[in-house]
PDB file of C-alpha atoms in Angstrom:
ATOM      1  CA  UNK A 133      97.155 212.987 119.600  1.00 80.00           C
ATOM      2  CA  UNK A 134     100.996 213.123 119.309  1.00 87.00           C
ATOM      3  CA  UNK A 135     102.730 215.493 117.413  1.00 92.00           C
ATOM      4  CA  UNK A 136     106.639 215.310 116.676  1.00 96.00           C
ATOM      5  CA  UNK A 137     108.440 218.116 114.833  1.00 97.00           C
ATOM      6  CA  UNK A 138     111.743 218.194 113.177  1.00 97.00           C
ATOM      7  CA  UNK A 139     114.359 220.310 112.914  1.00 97.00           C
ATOM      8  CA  UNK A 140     116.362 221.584 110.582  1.00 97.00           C
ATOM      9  CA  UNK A 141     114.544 220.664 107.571  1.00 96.00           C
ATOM     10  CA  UNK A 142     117.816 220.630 105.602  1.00 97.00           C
ATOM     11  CA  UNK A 143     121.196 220.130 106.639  1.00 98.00           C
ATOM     12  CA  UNK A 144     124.805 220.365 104.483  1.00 98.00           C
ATOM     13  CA  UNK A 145     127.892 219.375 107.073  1.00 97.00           C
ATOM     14  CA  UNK A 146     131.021 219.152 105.971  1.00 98.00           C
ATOM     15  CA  UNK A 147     132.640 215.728 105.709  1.00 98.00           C
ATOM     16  CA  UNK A 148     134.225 214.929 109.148  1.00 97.00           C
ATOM     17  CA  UNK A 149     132.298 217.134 110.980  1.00 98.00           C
ATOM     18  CA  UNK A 150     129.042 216.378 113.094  1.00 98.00           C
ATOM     19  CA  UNK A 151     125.427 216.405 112.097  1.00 98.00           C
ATOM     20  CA  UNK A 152     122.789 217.136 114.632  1.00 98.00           C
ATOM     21  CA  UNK A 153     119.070 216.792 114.416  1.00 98.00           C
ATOM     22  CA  UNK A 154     116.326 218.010 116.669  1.00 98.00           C
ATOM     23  CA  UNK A 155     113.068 216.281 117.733  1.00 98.00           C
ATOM     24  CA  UNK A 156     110.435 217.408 120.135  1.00 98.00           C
ATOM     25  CA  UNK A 157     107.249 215.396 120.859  1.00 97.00           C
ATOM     26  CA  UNK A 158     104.007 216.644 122.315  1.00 95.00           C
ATOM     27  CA  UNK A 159     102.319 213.571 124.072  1.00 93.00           C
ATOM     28  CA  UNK A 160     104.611 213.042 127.308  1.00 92.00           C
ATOM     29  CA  UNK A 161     103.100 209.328 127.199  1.00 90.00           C
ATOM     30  CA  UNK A 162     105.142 208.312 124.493  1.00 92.00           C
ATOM     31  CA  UNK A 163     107.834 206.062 125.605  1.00 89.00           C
ATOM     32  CA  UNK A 164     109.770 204.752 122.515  1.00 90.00           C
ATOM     33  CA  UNK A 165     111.983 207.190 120.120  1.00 94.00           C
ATOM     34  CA  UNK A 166     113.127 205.296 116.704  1.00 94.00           C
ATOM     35  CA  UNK A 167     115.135 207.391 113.974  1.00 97.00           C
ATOM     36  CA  UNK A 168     115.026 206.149 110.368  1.00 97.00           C
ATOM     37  CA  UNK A 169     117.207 206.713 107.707  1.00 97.00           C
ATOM     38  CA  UNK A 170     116.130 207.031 103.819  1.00 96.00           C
ATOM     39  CA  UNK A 171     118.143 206.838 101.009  1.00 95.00           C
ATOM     40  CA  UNK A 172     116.770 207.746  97.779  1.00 91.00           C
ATOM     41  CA  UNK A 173     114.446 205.264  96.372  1.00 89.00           C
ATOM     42  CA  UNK A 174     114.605 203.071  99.673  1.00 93.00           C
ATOM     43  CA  UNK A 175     112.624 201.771 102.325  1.00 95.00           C
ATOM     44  CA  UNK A 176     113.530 203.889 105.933  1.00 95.00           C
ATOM     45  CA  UNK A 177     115.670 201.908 107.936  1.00 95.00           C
ATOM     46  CA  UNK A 178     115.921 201.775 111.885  1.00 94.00           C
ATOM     47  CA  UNK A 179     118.941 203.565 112.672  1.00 96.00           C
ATOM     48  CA  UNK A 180     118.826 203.906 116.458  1.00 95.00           C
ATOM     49  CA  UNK A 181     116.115 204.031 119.065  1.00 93.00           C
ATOM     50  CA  UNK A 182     115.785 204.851 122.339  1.00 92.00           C
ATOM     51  CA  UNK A 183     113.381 203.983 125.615  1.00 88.00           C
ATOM     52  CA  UNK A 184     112.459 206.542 128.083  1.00 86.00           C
ATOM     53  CA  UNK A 185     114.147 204.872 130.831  1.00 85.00           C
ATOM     54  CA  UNK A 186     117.547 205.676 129.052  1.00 85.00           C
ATOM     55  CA  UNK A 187     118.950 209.251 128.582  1.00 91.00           C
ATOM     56  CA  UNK A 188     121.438 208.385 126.056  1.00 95.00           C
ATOM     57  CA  UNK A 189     122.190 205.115 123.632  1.00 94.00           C
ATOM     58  CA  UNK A 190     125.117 205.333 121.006  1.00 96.00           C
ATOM     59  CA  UNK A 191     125.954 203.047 118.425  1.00 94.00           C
ATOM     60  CA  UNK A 192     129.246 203.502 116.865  1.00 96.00           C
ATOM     61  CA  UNK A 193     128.860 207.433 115.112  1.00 97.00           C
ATOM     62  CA  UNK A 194     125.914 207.889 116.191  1.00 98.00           C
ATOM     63  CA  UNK A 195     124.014 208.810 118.866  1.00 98.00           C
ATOM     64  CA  UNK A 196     120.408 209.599 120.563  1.00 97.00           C
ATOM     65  CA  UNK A 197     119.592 211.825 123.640  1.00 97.00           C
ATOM     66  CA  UNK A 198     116.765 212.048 125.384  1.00 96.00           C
ATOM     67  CA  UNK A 199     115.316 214.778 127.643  1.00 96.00           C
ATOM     68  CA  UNK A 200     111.952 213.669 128.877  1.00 94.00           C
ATOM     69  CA  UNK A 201     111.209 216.849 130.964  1.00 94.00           C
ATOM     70  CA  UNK A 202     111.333 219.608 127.746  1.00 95.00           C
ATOM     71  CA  UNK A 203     110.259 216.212 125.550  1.00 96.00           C
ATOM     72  CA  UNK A 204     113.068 216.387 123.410  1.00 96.00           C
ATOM     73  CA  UNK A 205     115.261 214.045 121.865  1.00 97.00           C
ATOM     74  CA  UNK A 206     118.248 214.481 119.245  1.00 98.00           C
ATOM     75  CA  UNK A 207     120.558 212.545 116.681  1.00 98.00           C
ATOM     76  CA  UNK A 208     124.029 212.829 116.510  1.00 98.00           C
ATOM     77  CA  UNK A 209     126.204 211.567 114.081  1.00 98.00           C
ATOM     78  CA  UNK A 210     130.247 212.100 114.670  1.00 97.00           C
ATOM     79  CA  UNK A 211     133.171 212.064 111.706  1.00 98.00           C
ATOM     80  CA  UNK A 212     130.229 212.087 108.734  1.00 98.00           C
ATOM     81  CA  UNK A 213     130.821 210.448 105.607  1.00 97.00           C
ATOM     82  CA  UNK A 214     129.268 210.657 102.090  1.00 96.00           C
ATOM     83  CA  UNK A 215     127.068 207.677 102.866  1.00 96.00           C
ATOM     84  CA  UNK A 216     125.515 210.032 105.946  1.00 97.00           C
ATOM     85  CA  UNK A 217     123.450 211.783 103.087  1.00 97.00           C
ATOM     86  CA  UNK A 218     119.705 210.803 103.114  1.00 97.00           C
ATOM     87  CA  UNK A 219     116.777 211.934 105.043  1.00 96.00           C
ATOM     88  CA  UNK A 220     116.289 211.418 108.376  1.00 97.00           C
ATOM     89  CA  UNK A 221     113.062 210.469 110.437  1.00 97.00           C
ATOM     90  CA  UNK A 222     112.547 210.710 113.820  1.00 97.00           C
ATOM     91  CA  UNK A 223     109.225 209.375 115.550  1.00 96.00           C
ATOM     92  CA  UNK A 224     107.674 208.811 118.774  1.00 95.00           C
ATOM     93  CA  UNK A 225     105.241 206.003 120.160  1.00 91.00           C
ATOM     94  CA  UNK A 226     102.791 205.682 123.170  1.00 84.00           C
ATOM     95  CA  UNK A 227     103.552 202.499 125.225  1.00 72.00           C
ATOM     96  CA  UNK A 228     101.362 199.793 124.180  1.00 68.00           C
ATOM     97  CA  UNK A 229     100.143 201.696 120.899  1.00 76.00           C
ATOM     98  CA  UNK A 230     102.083 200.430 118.188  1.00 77.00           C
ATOM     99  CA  UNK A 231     101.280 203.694 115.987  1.00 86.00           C
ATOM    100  CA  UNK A 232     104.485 205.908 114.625  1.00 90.00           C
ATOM    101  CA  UNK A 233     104.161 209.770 114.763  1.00 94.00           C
ATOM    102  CA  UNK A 234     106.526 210.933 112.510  1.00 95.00           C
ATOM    103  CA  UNK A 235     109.041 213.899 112.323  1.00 96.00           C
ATOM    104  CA  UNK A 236     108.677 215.802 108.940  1.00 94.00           C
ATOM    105  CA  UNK A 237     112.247 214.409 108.338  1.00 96.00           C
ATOM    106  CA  UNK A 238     115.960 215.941 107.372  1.00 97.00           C
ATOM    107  CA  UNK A 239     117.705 216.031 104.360  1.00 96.00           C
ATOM    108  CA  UNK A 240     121.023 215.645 105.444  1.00 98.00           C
ATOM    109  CA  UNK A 241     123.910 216.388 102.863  1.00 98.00           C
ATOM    110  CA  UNK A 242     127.414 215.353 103.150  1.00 97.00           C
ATOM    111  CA  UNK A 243     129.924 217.350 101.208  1.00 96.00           C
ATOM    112  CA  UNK A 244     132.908 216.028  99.892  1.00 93.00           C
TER     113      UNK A 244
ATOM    114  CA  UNK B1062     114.502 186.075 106.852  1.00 67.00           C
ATOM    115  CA  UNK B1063     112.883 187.173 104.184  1.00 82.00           C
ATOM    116  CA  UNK B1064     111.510 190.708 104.889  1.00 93.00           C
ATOM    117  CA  UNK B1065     108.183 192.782 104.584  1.00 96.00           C
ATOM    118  CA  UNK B1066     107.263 192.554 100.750  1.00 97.00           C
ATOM    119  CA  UNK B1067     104.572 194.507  98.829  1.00 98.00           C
ATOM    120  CA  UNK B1068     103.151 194.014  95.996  1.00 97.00           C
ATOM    121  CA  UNK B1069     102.832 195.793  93.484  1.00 98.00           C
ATOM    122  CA  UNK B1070     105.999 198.595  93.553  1.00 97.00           C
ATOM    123  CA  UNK B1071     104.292 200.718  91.107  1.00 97.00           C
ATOM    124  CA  UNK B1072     101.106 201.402  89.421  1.00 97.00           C
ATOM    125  CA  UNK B1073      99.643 204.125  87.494  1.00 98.00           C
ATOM    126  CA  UNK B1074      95.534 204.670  88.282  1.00 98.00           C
ATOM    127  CA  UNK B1075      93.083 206.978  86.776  1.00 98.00           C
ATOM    128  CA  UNK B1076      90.315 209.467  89.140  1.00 98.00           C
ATOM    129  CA  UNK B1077      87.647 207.395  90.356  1.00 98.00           C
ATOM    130  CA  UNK B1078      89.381 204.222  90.018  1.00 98.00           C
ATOM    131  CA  UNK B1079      89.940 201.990  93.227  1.00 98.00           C
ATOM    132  CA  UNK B1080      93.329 199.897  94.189  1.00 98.00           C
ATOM    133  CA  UNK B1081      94.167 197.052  96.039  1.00 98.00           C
ATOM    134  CA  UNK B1082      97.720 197.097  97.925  1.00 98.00           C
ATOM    135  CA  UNK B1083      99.107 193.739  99.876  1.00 98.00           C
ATOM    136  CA  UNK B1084     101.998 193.690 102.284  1.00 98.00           C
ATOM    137  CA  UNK B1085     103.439 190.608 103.585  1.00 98.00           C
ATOM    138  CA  UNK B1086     104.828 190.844 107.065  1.00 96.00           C
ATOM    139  CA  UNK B1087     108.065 189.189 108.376  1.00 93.00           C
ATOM    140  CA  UNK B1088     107.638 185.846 109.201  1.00 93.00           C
ATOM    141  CA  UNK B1089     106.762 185.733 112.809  1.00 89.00           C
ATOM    142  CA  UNK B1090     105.361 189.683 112.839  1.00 89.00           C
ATOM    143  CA  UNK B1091     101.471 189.882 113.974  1.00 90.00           C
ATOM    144  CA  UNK B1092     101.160 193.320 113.437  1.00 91.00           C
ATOM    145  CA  UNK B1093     101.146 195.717 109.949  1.00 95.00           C
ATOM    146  CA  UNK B1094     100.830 199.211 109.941  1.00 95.00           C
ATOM    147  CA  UNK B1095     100.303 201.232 106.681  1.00 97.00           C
ATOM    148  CA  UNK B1096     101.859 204.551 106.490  1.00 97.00           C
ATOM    149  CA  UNK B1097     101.714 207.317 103.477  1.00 97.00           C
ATOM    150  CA  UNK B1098     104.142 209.139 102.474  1.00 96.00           C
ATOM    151  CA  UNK B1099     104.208 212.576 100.355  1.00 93.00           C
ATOM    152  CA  UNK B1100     107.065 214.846  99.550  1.00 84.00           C
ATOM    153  CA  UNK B1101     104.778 217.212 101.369  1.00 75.00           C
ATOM    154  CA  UNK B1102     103.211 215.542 104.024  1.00 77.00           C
ATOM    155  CA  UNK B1103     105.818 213.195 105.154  1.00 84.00           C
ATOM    156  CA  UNK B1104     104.800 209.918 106.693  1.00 93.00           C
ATOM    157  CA  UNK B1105     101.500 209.679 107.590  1.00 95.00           C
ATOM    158  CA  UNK B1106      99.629 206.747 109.989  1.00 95.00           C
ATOM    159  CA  UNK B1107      96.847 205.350 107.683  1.00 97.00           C
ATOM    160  CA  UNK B1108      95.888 201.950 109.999  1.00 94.00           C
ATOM    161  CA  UNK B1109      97.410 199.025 112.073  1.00 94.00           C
ATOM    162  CA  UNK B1110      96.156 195.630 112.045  1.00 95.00           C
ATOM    163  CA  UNK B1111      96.868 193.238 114.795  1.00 92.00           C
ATOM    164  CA  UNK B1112      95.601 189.621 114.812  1.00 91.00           C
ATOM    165  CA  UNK B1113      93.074 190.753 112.228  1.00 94.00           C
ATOM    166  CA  UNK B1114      91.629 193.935 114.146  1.00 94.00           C
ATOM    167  CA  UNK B1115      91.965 197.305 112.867  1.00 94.00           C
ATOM    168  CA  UNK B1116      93.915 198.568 116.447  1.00 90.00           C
ATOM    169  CA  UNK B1117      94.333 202.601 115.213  1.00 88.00           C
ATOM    170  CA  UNK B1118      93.787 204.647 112.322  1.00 92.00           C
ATOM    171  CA  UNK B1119      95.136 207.684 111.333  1.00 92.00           C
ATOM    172  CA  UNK B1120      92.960 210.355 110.160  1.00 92.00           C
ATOM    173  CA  UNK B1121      92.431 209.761 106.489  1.00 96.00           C
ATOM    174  CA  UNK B1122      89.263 209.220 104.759  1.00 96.00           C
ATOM    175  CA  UNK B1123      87.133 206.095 104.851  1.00 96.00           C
ATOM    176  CA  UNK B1124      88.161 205.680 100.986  1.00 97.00           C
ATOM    177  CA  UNK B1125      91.081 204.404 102.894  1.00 98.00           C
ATOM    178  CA  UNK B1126      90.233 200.558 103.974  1.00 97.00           C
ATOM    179  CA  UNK B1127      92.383 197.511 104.885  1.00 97.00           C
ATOM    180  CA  UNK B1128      92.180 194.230 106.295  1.00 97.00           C
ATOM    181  CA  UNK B1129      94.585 191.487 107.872  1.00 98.00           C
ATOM    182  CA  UNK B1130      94.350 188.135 106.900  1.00 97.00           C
ATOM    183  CA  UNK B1131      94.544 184.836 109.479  1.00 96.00           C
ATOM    184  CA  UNK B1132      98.536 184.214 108.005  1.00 95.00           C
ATOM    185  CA  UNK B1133      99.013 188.193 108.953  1.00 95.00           C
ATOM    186  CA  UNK B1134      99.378 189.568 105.311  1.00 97.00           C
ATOM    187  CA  UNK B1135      97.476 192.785 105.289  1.00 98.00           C
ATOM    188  CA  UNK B1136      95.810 194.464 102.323  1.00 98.00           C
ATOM    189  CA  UNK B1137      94.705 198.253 102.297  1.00 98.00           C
ATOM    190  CA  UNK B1138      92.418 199.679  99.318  1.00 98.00           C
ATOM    191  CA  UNK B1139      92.117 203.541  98.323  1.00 98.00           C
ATOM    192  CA  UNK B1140      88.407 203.735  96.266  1.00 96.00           C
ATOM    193  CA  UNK B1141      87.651 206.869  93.860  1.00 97.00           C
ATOM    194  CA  UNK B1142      90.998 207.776  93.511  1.00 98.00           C
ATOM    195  CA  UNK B1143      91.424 211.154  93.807  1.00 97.00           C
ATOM    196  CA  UNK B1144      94.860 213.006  92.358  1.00 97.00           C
ATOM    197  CA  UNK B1145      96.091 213.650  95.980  1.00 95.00           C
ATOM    198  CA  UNK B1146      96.368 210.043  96.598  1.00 97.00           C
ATOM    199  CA  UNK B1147      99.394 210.108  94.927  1.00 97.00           C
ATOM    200  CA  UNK B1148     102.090 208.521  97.141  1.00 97.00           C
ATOM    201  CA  UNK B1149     104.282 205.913  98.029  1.00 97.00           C
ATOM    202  CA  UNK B1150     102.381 203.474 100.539  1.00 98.00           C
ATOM    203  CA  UNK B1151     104.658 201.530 102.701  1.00 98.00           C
ATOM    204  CA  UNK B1152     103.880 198.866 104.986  1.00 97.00           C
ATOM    205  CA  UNK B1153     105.356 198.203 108.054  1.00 95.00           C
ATOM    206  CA  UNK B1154     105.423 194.915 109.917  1.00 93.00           C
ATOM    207  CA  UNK B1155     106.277 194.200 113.800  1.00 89.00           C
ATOM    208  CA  UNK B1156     105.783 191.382 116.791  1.00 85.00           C
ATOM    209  CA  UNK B1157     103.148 193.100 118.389  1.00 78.00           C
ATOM    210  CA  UNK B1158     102.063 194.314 121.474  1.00 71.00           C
ATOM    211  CA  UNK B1159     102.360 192.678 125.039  1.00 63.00           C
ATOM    212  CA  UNK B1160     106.468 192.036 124.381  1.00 57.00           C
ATOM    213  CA  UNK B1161     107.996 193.330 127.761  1.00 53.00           C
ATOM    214  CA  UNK B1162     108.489 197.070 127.196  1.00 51.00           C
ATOM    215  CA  UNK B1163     105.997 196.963 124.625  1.00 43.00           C
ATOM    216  CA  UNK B1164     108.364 199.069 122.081  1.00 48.00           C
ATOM    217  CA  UNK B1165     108.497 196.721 119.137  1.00 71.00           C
ATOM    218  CA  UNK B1166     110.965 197.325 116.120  1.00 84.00           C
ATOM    219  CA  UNK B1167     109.092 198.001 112.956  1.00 89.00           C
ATOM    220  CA  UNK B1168     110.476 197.071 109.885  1.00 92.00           C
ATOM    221  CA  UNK B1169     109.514 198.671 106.418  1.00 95.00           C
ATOM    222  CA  UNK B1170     108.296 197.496 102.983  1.00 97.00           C
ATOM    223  CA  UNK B1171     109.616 199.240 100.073  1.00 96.00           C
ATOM    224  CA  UNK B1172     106.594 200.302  99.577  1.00 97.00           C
ATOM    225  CA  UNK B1173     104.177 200.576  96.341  1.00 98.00           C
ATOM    226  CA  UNK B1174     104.217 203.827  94.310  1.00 97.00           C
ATOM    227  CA  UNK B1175     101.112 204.673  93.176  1.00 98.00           C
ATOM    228  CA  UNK B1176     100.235 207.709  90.770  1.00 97.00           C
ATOM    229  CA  UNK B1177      96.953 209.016  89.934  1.00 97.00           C
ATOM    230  CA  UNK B1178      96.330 210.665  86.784  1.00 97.00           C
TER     231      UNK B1178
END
């Protein structure tokens, strides 16, 4: 089956700066790349996805890349701010499976 | 919209005990997956349930059950509880397959905490 891993596992960047996080999948079927974002205590949230028909997507500070040939993808987030700081999830899905692999997640810290 | 509720948010369980979880879907969403999650073992794929059929499940033991209802709602239940059952169990709801791409958003509970003592 599909297997996703994360890196780092932790992260501290300073405020302002960027924040990048690794992802690389195993199953070169899977076709859909969510990230999630959890704040302490809460639910993950969608943050950004992206389909394997598109290399890139941004949204505002943040970002998603794609590199289907090493079956990678990453999350960038530009000019960081104290609300940045939760843990990150990426994921991968086969097309037509609606099953979630998960990354083992980020912590990501913002400092002041 | 009112979004995917569970029910209960917490609840303390003793070894050997068994435990009933519900999830209600988005109004609209056909499909609820169940996922695990552990400070250690991150979020784990427990089951999906589409239409009422059990589409995937993870790799967990069959003290691990769940069902979907005809309105959607989807229950899971954990018999002889065991101390590494432990874990917040979120439910996630989405449209369903056969929707163009087929990548469908999915859209979490906040889960129900449950501890085993």
């Amino acid at each position: 089956g599909e297997n996703v891993e994360q890196h780092p596992s932790t992260l501290s960047v300073q405020e302002g700066d960027s924040a990048v996080i690794k992802c690389t999948y195993s199953d070169s079927a899977s076709n859909y790349f969510p990230w999630y974002k959890q704040e302490l205590g809460k639910r993950p949230q969608l943050i950004i996805d992206i389909r394997s028909n598109v290399g890139e997507k941004k949204d505002q500070r943040i970002a998603v890349t794609l590199n289907k040939t090493a079956k990678h993808f990453s999350l960038h987030i530009t000019e960081t701010q104290p609300e940045d700081s939760a843990v990150y999830f990426c994921a991968a899905r086969i097309f037509g499976n609606e099953k979630l692999t998960f990354g083992t997640g980020t912590r990501l810290t913002i400092i002041p | 919209k009112a979004g995917v509720t569970q029910t209960p948010r917490y609840l303390i369980k003793t070894r050997g005990q068994q435990v009933t979880l519900s999830c209600s879907p988005i109004s609209g969403h056909r499909s609820v997956s169940w996922y695990q999650q552990t400070p250690g073992q991150g979020l784990q794929f427990l089951f999906e349930y589409f239409s009422e059929t059990q589409r995937n499940k993870g790799n967990f033991p069959g003290r691990f059950s769940g069902r979907q209802f005809s309105n959607s709602r989807s229950e899971m239940n954990v018999s002889t509880l065991e101390l590494g059952d432990s874990a917040l169990y979120l439910c996630a709801s989405s449209l369903g397959p056969g929707t163009g791409f087929g990548a469908n958003v999915l859209t979490f509970g906040a889960g129900s905490r449950l501890t085993v003592l």
